[in-house]
PDB file of C-alpha atoms and ligand atoms in Angstrom:
ATOM      1  CA  UNK A1306      89.961 -18.585 156.448  1.00  0.00           C
ATOM      2  CA  UNK A1307      89.985 -14.800 156.520  1.00  0.00           C
ATOM      3  CA  UNK A1308      92.145 -13.778 159.427  1.00  0.00           C
ATOM      4  CA  UNK A1309      92.177 -10.086 158.594  1.00  0.00           C
ATOM      5  CA  UNK A1310      89.488  -9.019 160.979  1.00  0.00           C
ATOM      6  CA  UNK A1311      87.992 -12.116 162.534  1.00  0.00           C
ATOM      7  CA  UNK A1312      90.538 -13.050 165.198  1.00  0.00           C
ATOM      8  CA  UNK A1313      91.096 -10.388 167.783  1.00  0.00           C
ATOM      9  CA  UNK A1314      90.144  -9.397 171.287  1.00  0.00           C
ATOM     10  CA  UNK A1315      89.862  -5.791 172.403  1.00  0.00           C
ATOM     11  CA  UNK A1316      89.795  -4.904 176.094  1.00  0.00           C
ATOM     12  CA  UNK A1317      88.057  -2.918 177.417  1.00  0.00           C
ATOM     13  CA  UNK A1318      85.380  -3.924 174.911  1.00  0.00           C
ATOM     14  CA  UNK A1319      84.693  -1.066 172.482  1.00  0.00           C
ATOM     15  CA  UNK A1320      81.702   0.979 173.458  1.00  0.00           C
ATOM     16  CA  UNK A1321      80.708   4.427 172.551  1.00  0.00           C
ATOM     17  CA  UNK A1322      81.887   6.948 175.138  1.00  0.00           C
ATOM     18  CA  UNK A1323      79.979  10.198 174.855  1.00  0.00           C
ATOM     19  CA  UNK A1324      82.200  13.199 175.467  1.00  0.00           C
ATOM     20  CA  UNK A1325      80.217  16.315 176.384  1.00  0.00           C
ATOM     21  CA  UNK A1326      83.118  18.622 175.512  1.00  0.00           C
ATOM     22  CA  UNK A1327      85.079  18.706 172.242  1.00  0.00           C
ATOM     23  CA  UNK A1328      88.654  17.579 172.960  1.00  0.00           C
ATOM     24  CA  UNK A1329      91.395  19.728 171.463  1.00  0.00           C
ATOM     25  CA  UNK A1330      94.047  17.375 170.138  1.00  0.00           C
ATOM     26  CA  UNK A1331      97.609  17.856 169.008  1.00  0.00           C
ATOM     27  CA  UNK A1332      98.987  14.909 167.037  1.00  0.00           C
ATOM     28  CA  UNK A1333     102.665  14.014 166.556  1.00  0.00           C
ATOM     29  CA  UNK A1334     103.647  11.574 163.797  1.00  0.00           C
ATOM     30  CA  UNK A1335     106.796  10.549 161.929  1.00  0.00           C
ATOM     31  CA  UNK A1336     105.626   8.281 159.123  1.00  0.00           C
ATOM     32  CA  UNK A1337     102.679   7.157 157.062  1.00  0.00           C
ATOM     33  CA  UNK A1338     100.060   8.459 159.474  1.00  0.00           C
ATOM     34  CA  UNK A1339      97.416   5.766 159.183  1.00  0.00           C
ATOM     35  CA  UNK A1340      96.668   6.198 162.897  1.00  0.00           C
ATOM     36  CA  UNK A1341      96.439   9.962 162.413  1.00  0.00           C
ATOM     37  CA  UNK A1342      93.908   9.313 159.649  1.00  0.00           C
ATOM     38  CA  UNK A1343      91.950   6.878 161.832  1.00  0.00           C
ATOM     39  CA  UNK A1344      91.535   9.672 164.396  1.00  0.00           C
ATOM     40  CA  UNK A1345      90.616  12.258 161.753  1.00  0.00           C
ATOM     41  CA  UNK A1346      88.089   9.880 160.182  1.00  0.00           C
ATOM     42  CA  UNK A1347      86.406   9.026 163.438  1.00  0.00           C
ATOM     43  CA  UNK A1348      86.085  12.737 164.230  1.00  0.00           C
ATOM     44  CA  UNK A1349      84.595  13.357 160.769  1.00  0.00           C
ATOM     45  CA  UNK A1350      82.159  10.490 161.230  1.00  0.00           C
ATOM     46  CA  UNK A1351      81.013  11.867 164.583  1.00  0.00           C
ATOM     47  CA  UNK A1352      82.362   8.938 166.603  1.00  0.00           C
ATOM     48  CA  UNK A1353      84.886  11.008 168.579  1.00  0.00           C
ATOM     49  CA  UNK A1354      83.968  14.452 169.845  1.00  0.00           C
ATOM     50  CA  UNK A1355      87.337  16.083 169.191  1.00  0.00           C
ATOM     51  CA  UNK A1356      89.221  18.408 166.868  1.00  0.00           C
ATOM     52  CA  UNK A1357      92.797  17.999 165.684  1.00  0.00           C
ATOM     53  CA  UNK A1358      94.202  21.505 166.138  1.00  0.00           C
ATOM     54  CA  UNK A1359      97.626  20.705 164.688  1.00  0.00           C
ATOM     55  CA  UNK A1360      99.697  17.848 163.302  1.00  0.00           C
ATOM     56  CA  UNK A1361     103.427  18.077 164.021  1.00  0.00           C
ATOM     57  CA  UNK A1362     105.736  15.820 162.031  1.00  0.00           C
ATOM     58  CA  UNK A1363     109.509  15.592 162.296  1.00  0.00           C
ATOM     59  CA  UNK A1364     110.502  14.027 159.022  1.00  0.00           C
ATOM     60  CA  UNK A1365     110.160  15.998 155.755  1.00  0.00           C
ATOM     61  CA  UNK A1366     109.354  12.783 153.864  1.00  0.00           C
ATOM     62  CA  UNK A1367     106.550  11.682 156.195  1.00  0.00           C
ATOM     63  CA  UNK A1368     103.436  11.060 154.106  1.00  0.00           C
ATOM     64  CA  UNK A1369     101.268  11.865 157.109  1.00  0.00           C
ATOM     65  CA  UNK A1370     101.340  15.474 155.857  1.00  0.00           C
ATOM     66  CA  UNK A1371      99.284  14.457 152.805  1.00  0.00           C
ATOM     67  CA  UNK A1372      96.664  12.921 155.038  1.00  0.00           C
ATOM     68  CA  UNK A1373      96.477  16.175 157.043  1.00  0.00           C
ATOM     69  CA  UNK A1374      95.929  18.066 153.793  1.00  0.00           C
ATOM     70  CA  UNK A1375      93.152  15.673 152.798  1.00  0.00           C
ATOM     71  CA  UNK A1376      91.326  16.422 156.060  1.00  0.00           C
ATOM     72  CA  UNK A1377      92.245  20.138 155.967  1.00  0.00           C
ATOM     73  CA  UNK A1378      94.088  19.882 159.259  1.00  0.00           C
ATOM     74  CA  UNK A1379      96.973  22.329 159.816  1.00  0.00           C
ATOM     75  CA  UNK A1380     100.365  20.643 159.877  1.00  0.00           C
ATOM     76  CA  UNK A1381     103.859  21.777 160.801  1.00  0.00           C
ATOM     77  CA  UNK A1382     107.259  20.237 160.139  1.00  0.00           C
ATOM     78  CA  UNK A1383     109.605  20.446 163.143  1.00  0.00           C
ATOM     79  CA  UNK A1384     112.638  18.610 161.848  1.00  0.00           C
ATOM     80  CA  UNK A1385     114.520  17.119 164.811  1.00  0.00           C
ATOM     81  CA  UNK A1386     117.779  17.678 162.921  1.00  0.00           C
ATOM     82  CA  UNK A1387     117.257  21.436 163.298  1.00  0.00           C
ATOM     83  CA  UNK A1388     117.309  21.234 167.103  1.00  0.00           C
ATOM     84  CA  UNK A1389     120.372  20.829 169.326  1.00  0.00           C
ATOM     85  CA  UNK A1390     118.764  18.185 171.536  1.00  0.00           C
ATOM     86  CA  UNK A1391     115.516  16.404 172.449  1.00  0.00           C
ATOM     87  CA  UNK A1392     114.495  18.980 175.043  1.00  0.00           C
ATOM     88  CA  UNK A1393     114.793  21.841 172.563  1.00  0.00           C
ATOM     89  CA  UNK A1394     112.563  19.995 170.076  1.00  0.00           C
ATOM     90  CA  UNK A1395     110.012  19.262 172.802  1.00  0.00           C
ATOM     91  CA  UNK A1396     110.017  22.908 173.927  1.00  0.00           C
ATOM     92  CA  UNK A1397     109.155  23.949 170.362  1.00  0.00           C
ATOM     93  CA  UNK A1398     106.383  21.343 170.193  1.00  0.00           C
ATOM     94  CA  UNK A1399     104.904  22.568 173.485  1.00  0.00           C
ATOM     95  CA  UNK A1400     104.989  26.156 172.270  1.00  0.00           C
ATOM     96  CA  UNK A1401     103.122  25.273 169.070  1.00  0.00           C
ATOM     97  CA  UNK A1402     100.500  23.170 170.833  1.00  0.00           C
ATOM     98  CA  UNK A1403      99.953  25.697 173.640  1.00  0.00           C
ATOM     99  CA  UNK A1404      99.513  28.470 171.061  1.00  0.00           C
ATOM    100  CA  UNK A1405      96.540  26.475 169.743  1.00  0.00           C
ATOM    101  CA  UNK A1406      95.125  25.591 173.188  1.00  0.00           C
ATOM    102  CA  UNK A1407      95.787  21.891 172.668  1.00  0.00           C
ATOM    103  CA  UNK A1408      94.688  19.803 175.692  1.00  0.00           C
ATOM    104  CA  UNK A1409      95.668  16.267 174.657  1.00  0.00           C
ATOM    105  CA  UNK A1410      98.785  15.174 172.791  1.00  0.00           C
ATOM    106  CA  UNK A1411      98.635  12.004 170.708  1.00  0.00           C
ATOM    107  CA  UNK A1412     101.847  10.270 169.627  1.00  0.00           C
ATOM    108  CA  UNK A1413     100.599   8.454 166.520  1.00  0.00           C
ATOM    109  CA  UNK A1414     103.791   6.792 165.324  1.00  0.00           C
ATOM    110  CA  UNK A1415     106.159   9.439 166.742  1.00  0.00           C
ATOM    111  CA  UNK A1416     109.600   7.886 166.428  1.00  0.00           C
ATOM    112  CA  UNK A1417     111.415  10.170 168.892  1.00  0.00           C
ATOM    113  CA  UNK A1418     111.846   9.726 172.623  1.00  0.00           C
ATOM    114  CA  UNK A1419     109.988  12.506 174.439  1.00  0.00           C
ATOM    115  CA  UNK A1420     111.286  14.414 177.455  1.00  0.00           C
ATOM    116  CA  UNK A1421     109.885  15.969 180.609  1.00  0.00           C
ATOM    117  CA  UNK A1422     109.522  19.237 178.671  1.00  0.00           C
ATOM    118  CA  UNK A1423     106.501  17.722 176.926  1.00  0.00           C
ATOM    119  CA  UNK A1424     105.239  15.578 179.803  1.00  0.00           C
ATOM    120  CA  UNK A1425     105.301  18.430 182.340  1.00  0.00           C
ATOM    121  CA  UNK A1426     103.440  20.716 179.949  1.00  0.00           C
ATOM    122  CA  UNK A1427     100.693  18.073 179.435  1.00  0.00           C
ATOM    123  CA  UNK A1428     100.632  16.002 182.651  1.00  0.00           C
ATOM    124  CA  UNK A1429      98.776  12.687 182.176  1.00  0.00           C
ATOM    125  CA  UNK A1430      97.641  13.994 178.806  1.00  0.00           C
ATOM    126  CA  UNK A1431     100.136  12.468 176.386  1.00  0.00           C
ATOM    127  CA  UNK A1432      98.925   9.265 174.704  1.00  0.00           C
ATOM    128  CA  UNK A1433     100.967   6.766 172.680  1.00  0.00           C
ATOM    129  CA  UNK A1434     100.174   3.774 170.496  1.00  0.00           C
ATOM    130  CA  UNK A1435     102.613   0.866 170.426  1.00  0.00           C
ATOM    131  CA  UNK A1436     102.493  -2.292 168.254  1.00  0.00           C
ATOM    132  CA  UNK A1437     102.724  -4.920 171.012  1.00  0.00           C
ATOM    133  CA  UNK A1438     100.887  -6.045 174.106  1.00  0.00           C
ATOM    134  CA  UNK A1439     102.863  -3.983 176.610  1.00  0.00           C
ATOM    135  CA  UNK A1440     104.770  -4.577 178.814  1.00  0.00           C
ATOM    136  CA  UNK A1441     106.079  -7.121 176.276  1.00  0.00           C
ATOM    137  CA  UNK A1442     108.287  -5.934 173.422  1.00  0.00           C
ATOM    138  CA  UNK A1443     109.007  -2.326 174.283  1.00  0.00           C
ATOM    139  CA  UNK A1444     111.086  -0.083 172.066  1.00  0.00           C
ATOM    140  CA  UNK A1445     111.651  -0.200 168.341  1.00  0.00           C
ATOM    141  CA  UNK A1446     111.070  -3.330 166.240  1.00  0.00           C
ATOM    142  CA  UNK A1447     108.292  -4.546 168.537  1.00  0.00           C
ATOM    143  CA  UNK A1448     106.866  -6.663 165.722  1.00  0.00           C
ATOM    144  CA  UNK A1449     110.198  -8.296 164.882  1.00  0.00           C
ATOM    145  CA  UNK A1450     110.737  -8.919 168.620  1.00  0.00           C
ATOM    146  CA  UNK A1451     107.388 -10.737 168.850  1.00  0.00           C
ATOM    147  CA  UNK A1452     108.197 -12.903 165.807  1.00  0.00           C
ATOM    148  CA  UNK A1453     111.645 -13.657 167.182  1.00  0.00           C
ATOM    149  CA  UNK A1454     110.192 -14.691 170.555  1.00  0.00           C
ATOM    150  CA  UNK A1455     107.778 -17.047 168.704  1.00  0.00           C
ATOM    151  CA  UNK A1456     104.830 -15.929 170.806  1.00  0.00           C
ATOM    152  CA  UNK A1457     101.462 -16.918 169.362  1.00  0.00           C
ATOM    153  CA  UNK A1458      99.627 -13.731 170.256  1.00  0.00           C
ATOM    154  CA  UNK A1459     100.773 -10.142 170.099  1.00  0.00           C
ATOM    155  CA  UNK A1460      98.812  -6.955 169.482  1.00  0.00           C
ATOM    156  CA  UNK A1461      98.797  -3.254 170.218  1.00  0.00           C
ATOM    157  CA  UNK A1462      98.448  -0.936 173.183  1.00  0.00           C
ATOM    158  CA  UNK A1463      97.243   2.621 173.733  1.00  0.00           C
ATOM    159  CA  UNK A1464      98.704   4.076 176.928  1.00  0.00           C
ATOM    160  CA  UNK A1465      99.485   7.277 178.772  1.00  0.00           C
ATOM    161  CA  UNK A1466     103.117   8.284 178.375  1.00  0.00           C
ATOM    162  CA  UNK A1467     105.619   8.661 181.186  1.00  0.00           C
ATOM    163  CA  UNK A1468     109.369   9.185 181.114  1.00  0.00           C
ATOM    164  CA  UNK A1469     110.195   5.521 180.616  1.00  0.00           C
ATOM    165  CA  UNK A1470     109.855   4.391 176.988  1.00  0.00           C
ATOM    166  CA  UNK A1471     106.609   2.481 176.197  1.00  0.00           C
ATOM    167  CA  UNK A1472     105.496   2.469 179.798  1.00  0.00           C
ATOM    168  CA  UNK A1473     102.738   4.365 181.651  1.00  0.00           C
ATOM    169  CA  UNK A1474      99.144   3.391 182.453  1.00  0.00           C
ATOM    170  CA  UNK A1475      97.490   1.199 179.822  1.00  0.00           C
ATOM    171  CA  UNK A1476      94.190   2.496 178.426  1.00  0.00           C
ATOM    172  CA  UNK A1477      93.189  -0.211 175.916  1.00  0.00           C
ATOM    173  CA  UNK A1478      94.749  -3.219 174.197  1.00  0.00           C
ATOM    174  CA  UNK A1479      93.916  -5.424 171.223  1.00  0.00           C
ATOM    175  CA  UNK A1480      95.253  -8.966 170.828  1.00  0.00           C
ATOM    176  CA  UNK A1481      96.277 -10.244 167.376  1.00  0.00           C
ATOM    177  CA  UNK A1482      97.263 -13.862 166.627  1.00  0.00           C
ATOM    178  CA  UNK A1483     100.582 -14.580 164.941  1.00  0.00           C
ATOM    179  CA  UNK A1484     100.062 -16.864 161.956  1.00  0.00           C
ATOM    180  CA  UNK A1485     102.582 -19.517 160.854  1.00  0.00           C
ATOM    181  CA  UNK A1486     103.768 -17.676 157.750  1.00  0.00           C
ATOM    182  CA  UNK A1487     103.695 -14.164 159.130  1.00  0.00           C
ATOM    183  CA  UNK A1488     106.389 -11.728 158.080  1.00  0.00           C
ATOM    184  CA  UNK A1489     106.923  -8.401 159.870  1.00  0.00           C
ATOM    185  CA  UNK A1490     104.870  -6.800 157.075  1.00  0.00           C
ATOM    186  CA  UNK A1491     101.847  -9.130 157.166  1.00  0.00           C
ATOM    187  CA  UNK A1492     101.743  -9.045 160.965  1.00  0.00           C
ATOM    188  CA  UNK A1493     102.063  -5.249 161.044  1.00  0.00           C
ATOM    189  CA  UNK A1494      99.162  -4.969 158.586  1.00  0.00           C
ATOM    190  CA  UNK A1495      96.872  -7.012 160.855  1.00  0.00           C
ATOM    191  CA  UNK A1496      98.039  -5.148 163.962  1.00  0.00           C
ATOM    192  CA  UNK A1497      97.313  -1.833 162.250  1.00  0.00           C
ATOM    193  CA  UNK A1498      93.699  -2.818 161.594  1.00  0.00           C
ATOM    194  CA  UNK A1499      93.325  -3.097 165.380  1.00  0.00           C
ATOM    195  CA  UNK A1500      95.387   0.041 166.067  1.00  0.00           C
ATOM    196  CA  UNK A1501      92.893   2.032 164.030  1.00  0.00           C
ATOM    197  CA  UNK A1502      90.109   0.629 166.195  1.00  0.00           C
ATOM    198  CA  UNK A1503      91.698   1.288 169.584  1.00  0.00           C
ATOM    199  CA  UNK A1504      93.442   4.627 169.085  1.00  0.00           C
ATOM    200  CA  UNK A1505      90.263   6.688 169.274  1.00  0.00           C
ATOM    201  CA  UNK A1506      88.877   4.492 172.014  1.00  0.00           C
ATOM    202  CA  UNK A1507      92.032   5.133 174.057  1.00  0.00           C
ATOM    203  CA  UNK A1508      91.610   8.895 173.655  1.00  0.00           C
ATOM    204  CA  UNK A1509      87.985   8.724 174.794  1.00  0.00           C
ATOM    205  CA  UNK A1510      88.861   6.488 177.768  1.00  0.00           C
ATOM    206  CA  UNK A1511      91.682   8.797 178.872  1.00  0.00           C
ATOM    207  CA  UNK A1512      89.448  11.811 178.797  1.00  0.00           C
ATOM    208  CA  UNK A1513      86.598  10.015 180.600  1.00  0.00           C
ATOM    209  CA  UNK A1514      89.032   8.814 183.317  1.00  0.00           C
ATOM    210  CA  UNK A1515      90.202  12.338 183.945  1.00  0.00           C
ATOM    211  CA  UNK A1516      86.685  13.593 184.453  1.00  0.00           C
ATOM    212  CA  UNK A1517      85.674  10.814 186.889  1.00  0.00           C
TER     213      UNK A1517
HETATM  214  C1  GRF B1719     102.194   2.125 164.389  1.00  0.00           C
HETATM  215  O1  GRF B1719     102.304   0.761 164.159  1.00  0.00           O
HETATM  216  C2  GRF B1719     102.382   2.457 165.841  1.00  0.00           C
HETATM  217  O2  GRF B1719     102.019   1.439 166.714  1.00  0.00           O
HETATM  218  C3  GRF B1719     103.861   2.698 165.933  1.00  0.00           C
HETATM  219  O3  GRF B1719     104.195   3.332 164.720  1.00  0.00           O
HETATM  220  C4  GRF B1719     103.296   2.910 163.696  1.00  0.00           C
HETATM  221  C5  GRF B1719     102.772   4.134 163.007  1.00  0.00           C
HETATM  222  O4  GRF B1719     101.993   3.815 161.891  1.00  0.00           O
HETATM  223  N1  GRF B1719     104.172   3.482 167.109  1.00  0.00           N
HETATM  224  P1  GRF B1719     101.201   4.939 161.092  1.00  0.00           P
HETATM  225  O5  GRF B1719     102.222   5.998 160.709  1.00  0.00           O
HETATM  226  O6  GRF B1719     100.147   5.499 161.998  1.00  0.00           O
HETATM  227  O7  GRF B1719     100.636   4.256 159.906  1.00  0.00           O
END
């Protein structure tokens, strides 16, 4: 049986949300950037009315920068090691995003804890994606935590960010079954297929909620 795409539930059920105004996005990522690319692709394909104004990444090795190049999206390395503390890094991020009139900030695999410097600058406008069905399995190693707990279903969540890690109002979730022989890698692969589906939906939902 092919489990790669057949077994999942997404709620709210994906539907096209027409945005009358083009959203100006700033994306933050630390790693491979497959979620960044999912956003860029859905913009290119006309599914999400948005523009990524800037990608900020914090790790010089992060391959997300290559994906930005592929889509001709400006990117900027802000290496956290060059900043004295989290607030100083966040102040620099805010400055860069504000300079480009960014309205929504998307944490697409951003592996740093954010501070009030960012959240106050973009109130209710910072969105995160996390590889579990929150509020279960917060923090790092969410996939290993789910395997360890021997749950039969896990998944991913797109939510608004508040000061507590992996908390804040939930926008959309996808459920993914855990299979008997799953390793962290095989499970992450199947979760990522769903992440790429719900990340853009979460952005559209957040923006629609704010207008209603
Ligand atoms: C995703 O699994 C996301 O849920 C987590 O970090 C991972 C980033 O993956 N926060 P990618 O860099 O987008 O491929």
